[in-house]
mmCIF file of N, CA and C in Angstrom:
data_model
loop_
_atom_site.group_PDB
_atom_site.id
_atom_site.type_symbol
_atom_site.label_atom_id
_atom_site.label_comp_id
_atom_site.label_asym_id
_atom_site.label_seq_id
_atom_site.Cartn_x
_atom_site.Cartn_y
_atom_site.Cartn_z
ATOM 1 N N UNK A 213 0.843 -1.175 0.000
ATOM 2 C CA UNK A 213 0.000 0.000 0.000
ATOM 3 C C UNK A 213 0.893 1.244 0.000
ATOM 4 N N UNK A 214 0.324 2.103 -1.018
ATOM 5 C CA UNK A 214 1.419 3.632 -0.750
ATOM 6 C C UNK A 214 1.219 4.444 0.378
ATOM 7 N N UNK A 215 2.026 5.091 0.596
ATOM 8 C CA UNK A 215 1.618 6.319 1.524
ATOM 9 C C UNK A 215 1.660 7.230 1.215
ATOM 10 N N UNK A 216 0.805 8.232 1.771
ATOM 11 C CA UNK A 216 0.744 9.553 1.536
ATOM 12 C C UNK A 216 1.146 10.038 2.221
ATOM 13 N N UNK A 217 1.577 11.612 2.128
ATOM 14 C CA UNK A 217 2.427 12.248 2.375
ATOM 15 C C UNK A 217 1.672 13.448 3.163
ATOM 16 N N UNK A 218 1.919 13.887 4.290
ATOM 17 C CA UNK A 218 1.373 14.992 4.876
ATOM 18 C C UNK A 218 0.892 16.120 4.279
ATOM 19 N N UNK A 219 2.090 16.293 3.702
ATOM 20 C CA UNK A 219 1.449 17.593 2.820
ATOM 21 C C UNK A 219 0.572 17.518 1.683
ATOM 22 N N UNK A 220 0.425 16.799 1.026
ATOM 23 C CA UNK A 220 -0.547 16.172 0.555
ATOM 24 C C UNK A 220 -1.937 16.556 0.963
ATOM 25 N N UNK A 221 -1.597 15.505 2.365
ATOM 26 C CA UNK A 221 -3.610 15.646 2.630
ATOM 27 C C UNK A 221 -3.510 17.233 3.342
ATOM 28 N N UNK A 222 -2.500 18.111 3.903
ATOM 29 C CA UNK A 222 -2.660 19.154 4.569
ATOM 30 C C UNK A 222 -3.149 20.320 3.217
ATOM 31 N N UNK A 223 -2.503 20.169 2.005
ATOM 32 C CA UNK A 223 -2.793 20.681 0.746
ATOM 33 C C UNK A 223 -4.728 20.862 0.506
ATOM 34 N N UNK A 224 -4.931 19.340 -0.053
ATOM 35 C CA UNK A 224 -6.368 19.508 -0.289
ATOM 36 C C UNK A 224 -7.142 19.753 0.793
ATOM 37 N N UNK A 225 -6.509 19.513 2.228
ATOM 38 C CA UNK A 225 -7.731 19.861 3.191
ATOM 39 C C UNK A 225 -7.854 21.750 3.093
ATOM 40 N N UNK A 226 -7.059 21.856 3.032
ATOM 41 C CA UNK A 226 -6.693 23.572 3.021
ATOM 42 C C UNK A 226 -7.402 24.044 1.504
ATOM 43 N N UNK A 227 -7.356 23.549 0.426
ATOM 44 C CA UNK A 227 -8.196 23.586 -0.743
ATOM 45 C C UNK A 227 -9.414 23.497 -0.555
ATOM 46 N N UNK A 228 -9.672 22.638 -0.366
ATOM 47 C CA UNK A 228 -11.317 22.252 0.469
ATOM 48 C C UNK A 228 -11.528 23.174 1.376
ATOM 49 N N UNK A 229 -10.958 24.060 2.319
ATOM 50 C CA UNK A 229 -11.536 24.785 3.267
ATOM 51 C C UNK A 229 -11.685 26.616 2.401
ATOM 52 N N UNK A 230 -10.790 26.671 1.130
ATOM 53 C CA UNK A 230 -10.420 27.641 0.701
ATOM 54 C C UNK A 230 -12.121 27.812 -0.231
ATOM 55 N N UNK A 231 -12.211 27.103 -1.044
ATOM 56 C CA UNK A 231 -13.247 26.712 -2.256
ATOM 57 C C UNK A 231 -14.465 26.787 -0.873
ATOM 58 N N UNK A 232 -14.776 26.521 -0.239
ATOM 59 C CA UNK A 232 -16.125 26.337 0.808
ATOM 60 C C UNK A 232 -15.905 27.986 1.229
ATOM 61 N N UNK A 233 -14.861 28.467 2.009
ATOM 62 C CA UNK A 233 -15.542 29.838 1.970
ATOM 63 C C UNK A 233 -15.740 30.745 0.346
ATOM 64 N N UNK A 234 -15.000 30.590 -0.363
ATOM 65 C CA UNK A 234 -15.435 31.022 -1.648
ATOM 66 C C UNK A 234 -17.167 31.017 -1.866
ATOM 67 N N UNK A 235 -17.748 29.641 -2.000
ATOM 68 C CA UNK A 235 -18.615 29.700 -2.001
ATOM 69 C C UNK A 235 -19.860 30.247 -1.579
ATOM 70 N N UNK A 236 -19.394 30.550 -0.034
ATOM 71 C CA UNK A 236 -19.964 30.601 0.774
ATOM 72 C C UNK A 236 -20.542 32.675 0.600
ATOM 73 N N UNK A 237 -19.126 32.760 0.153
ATOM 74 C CA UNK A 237 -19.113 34.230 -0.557
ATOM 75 C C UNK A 237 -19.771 34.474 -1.576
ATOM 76 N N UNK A 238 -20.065 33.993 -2.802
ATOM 77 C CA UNK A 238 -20.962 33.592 -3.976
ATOM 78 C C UNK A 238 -21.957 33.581 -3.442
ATOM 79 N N UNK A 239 -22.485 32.689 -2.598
ATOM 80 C CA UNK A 239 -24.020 32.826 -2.425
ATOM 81 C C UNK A 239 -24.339 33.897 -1.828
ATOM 82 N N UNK A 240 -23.889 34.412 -0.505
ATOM 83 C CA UNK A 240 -23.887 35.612 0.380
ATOM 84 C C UNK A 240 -24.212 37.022 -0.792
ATOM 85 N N UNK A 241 -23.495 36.517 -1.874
ATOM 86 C CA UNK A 241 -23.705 37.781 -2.975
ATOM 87 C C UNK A 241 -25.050 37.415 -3.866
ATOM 88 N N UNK A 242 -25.480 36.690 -3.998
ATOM 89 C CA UNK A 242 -26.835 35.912 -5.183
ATOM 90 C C UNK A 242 -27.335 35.713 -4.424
ATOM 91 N N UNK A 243 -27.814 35.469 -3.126
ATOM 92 C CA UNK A 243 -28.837 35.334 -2.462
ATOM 93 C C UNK A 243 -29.970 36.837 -2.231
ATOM 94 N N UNK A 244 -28.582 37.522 -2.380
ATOM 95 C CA UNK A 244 -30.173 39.171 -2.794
ATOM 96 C C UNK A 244 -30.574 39.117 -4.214
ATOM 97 N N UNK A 245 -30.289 38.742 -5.166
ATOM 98 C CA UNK A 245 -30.831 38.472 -6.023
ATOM 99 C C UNK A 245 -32.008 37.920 -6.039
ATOM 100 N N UNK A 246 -31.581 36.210 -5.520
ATOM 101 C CA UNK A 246 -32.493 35.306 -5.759
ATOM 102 C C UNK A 246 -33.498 35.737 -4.185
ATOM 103 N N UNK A 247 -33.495 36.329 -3.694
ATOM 104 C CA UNK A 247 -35.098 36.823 -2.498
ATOM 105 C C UNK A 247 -35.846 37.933 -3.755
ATOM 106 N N UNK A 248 -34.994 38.746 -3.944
ATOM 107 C CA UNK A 248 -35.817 39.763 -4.799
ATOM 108 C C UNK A 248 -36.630 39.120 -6.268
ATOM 109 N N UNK A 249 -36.312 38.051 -7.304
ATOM 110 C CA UNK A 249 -36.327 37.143 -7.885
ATOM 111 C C UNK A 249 -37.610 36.196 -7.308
ATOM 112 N N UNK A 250 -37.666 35.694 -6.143
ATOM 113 C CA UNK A 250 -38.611 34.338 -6.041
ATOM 114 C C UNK A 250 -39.708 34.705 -4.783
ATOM 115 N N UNK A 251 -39.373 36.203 -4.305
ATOM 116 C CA UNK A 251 -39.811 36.237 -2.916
ATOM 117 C C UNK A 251 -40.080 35.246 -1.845
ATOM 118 N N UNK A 252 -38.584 35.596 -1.405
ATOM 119 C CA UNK A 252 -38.845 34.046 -0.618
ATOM 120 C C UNK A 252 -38.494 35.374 0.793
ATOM 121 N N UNK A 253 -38.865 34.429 1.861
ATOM 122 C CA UNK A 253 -39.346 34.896 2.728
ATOM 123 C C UNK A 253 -37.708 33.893 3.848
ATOM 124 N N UNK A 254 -37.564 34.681 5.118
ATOM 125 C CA UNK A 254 -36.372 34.887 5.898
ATOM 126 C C UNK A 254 -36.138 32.749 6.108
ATOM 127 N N UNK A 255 -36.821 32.336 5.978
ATOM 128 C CA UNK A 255 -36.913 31.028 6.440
ATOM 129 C C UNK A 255 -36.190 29.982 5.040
ATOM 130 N N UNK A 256 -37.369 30.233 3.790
ATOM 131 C CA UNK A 256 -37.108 30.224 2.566
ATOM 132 C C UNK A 256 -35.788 31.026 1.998
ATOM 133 N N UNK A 257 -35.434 31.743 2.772
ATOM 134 C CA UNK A 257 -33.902 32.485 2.000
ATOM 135 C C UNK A 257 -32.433 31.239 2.673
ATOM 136 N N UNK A 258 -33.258 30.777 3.903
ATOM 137 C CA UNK A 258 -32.460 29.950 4.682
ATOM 138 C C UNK A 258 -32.055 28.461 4.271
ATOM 139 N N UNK A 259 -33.335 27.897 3.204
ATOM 140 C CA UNK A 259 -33.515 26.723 3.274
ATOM 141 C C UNK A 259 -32.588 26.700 1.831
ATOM 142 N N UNK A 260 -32.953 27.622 0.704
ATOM 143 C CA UNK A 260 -31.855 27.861 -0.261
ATOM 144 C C UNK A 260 -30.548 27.886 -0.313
ATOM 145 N N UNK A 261 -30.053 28.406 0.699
ATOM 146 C CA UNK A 261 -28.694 29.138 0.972
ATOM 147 C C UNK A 261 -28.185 27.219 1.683
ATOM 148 N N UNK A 262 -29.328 27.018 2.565
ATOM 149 C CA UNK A 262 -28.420 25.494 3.085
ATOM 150 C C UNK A 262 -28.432 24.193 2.188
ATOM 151 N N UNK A 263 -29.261 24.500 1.253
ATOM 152 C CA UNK A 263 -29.299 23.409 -0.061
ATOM 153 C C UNK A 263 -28.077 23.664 -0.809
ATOM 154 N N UNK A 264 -28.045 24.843 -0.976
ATOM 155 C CA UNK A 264 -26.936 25.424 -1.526
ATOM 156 C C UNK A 264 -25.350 24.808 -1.123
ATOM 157 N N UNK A 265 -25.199 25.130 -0.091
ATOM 158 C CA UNK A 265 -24.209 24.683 0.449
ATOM 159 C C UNK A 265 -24.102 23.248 0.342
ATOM 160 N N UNK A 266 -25.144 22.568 0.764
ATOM 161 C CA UNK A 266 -24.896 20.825 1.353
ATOM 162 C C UNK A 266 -24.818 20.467 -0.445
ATOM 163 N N UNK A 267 -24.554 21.354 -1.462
ATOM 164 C CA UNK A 267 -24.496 20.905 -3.079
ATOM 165 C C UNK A 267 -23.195 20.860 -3.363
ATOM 166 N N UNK A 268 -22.623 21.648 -2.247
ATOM 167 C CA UNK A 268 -21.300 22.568 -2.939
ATOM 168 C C UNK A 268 -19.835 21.578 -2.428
ATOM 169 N N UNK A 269 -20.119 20.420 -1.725
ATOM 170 C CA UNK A 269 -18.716 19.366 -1.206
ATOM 171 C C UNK A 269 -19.216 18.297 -2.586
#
């Protein structure tokens, strides 16, 4: 079996944490869009934004 190398997994975990706040920034910006767009209401802006996310790993 090979091994991997620390930096390695310290690399993509740090990629993975980089790309998730990115995202997280993207929506924070399109989410006034999409309320003004679908009128969604404080609950409904919530349930989007966490679909959103649980899409984005």
């Amino acid at each position: 079996m090979r091994k991997i190398s620390r930096g390695f997994v310290y690399f993509f975990g740090a990629l993975g944490g980089l790309l998730f706040g990115y995202d997280t920034g993207v929506i924070s910006g399109a989410i006034l869009f999409i309320k003004n767009d679908m009128s969604l209401s404080s609950i409904a802006q919530g349930v989007v934004v966490s679909a959103i996310l649980l899409g984005a790993p």
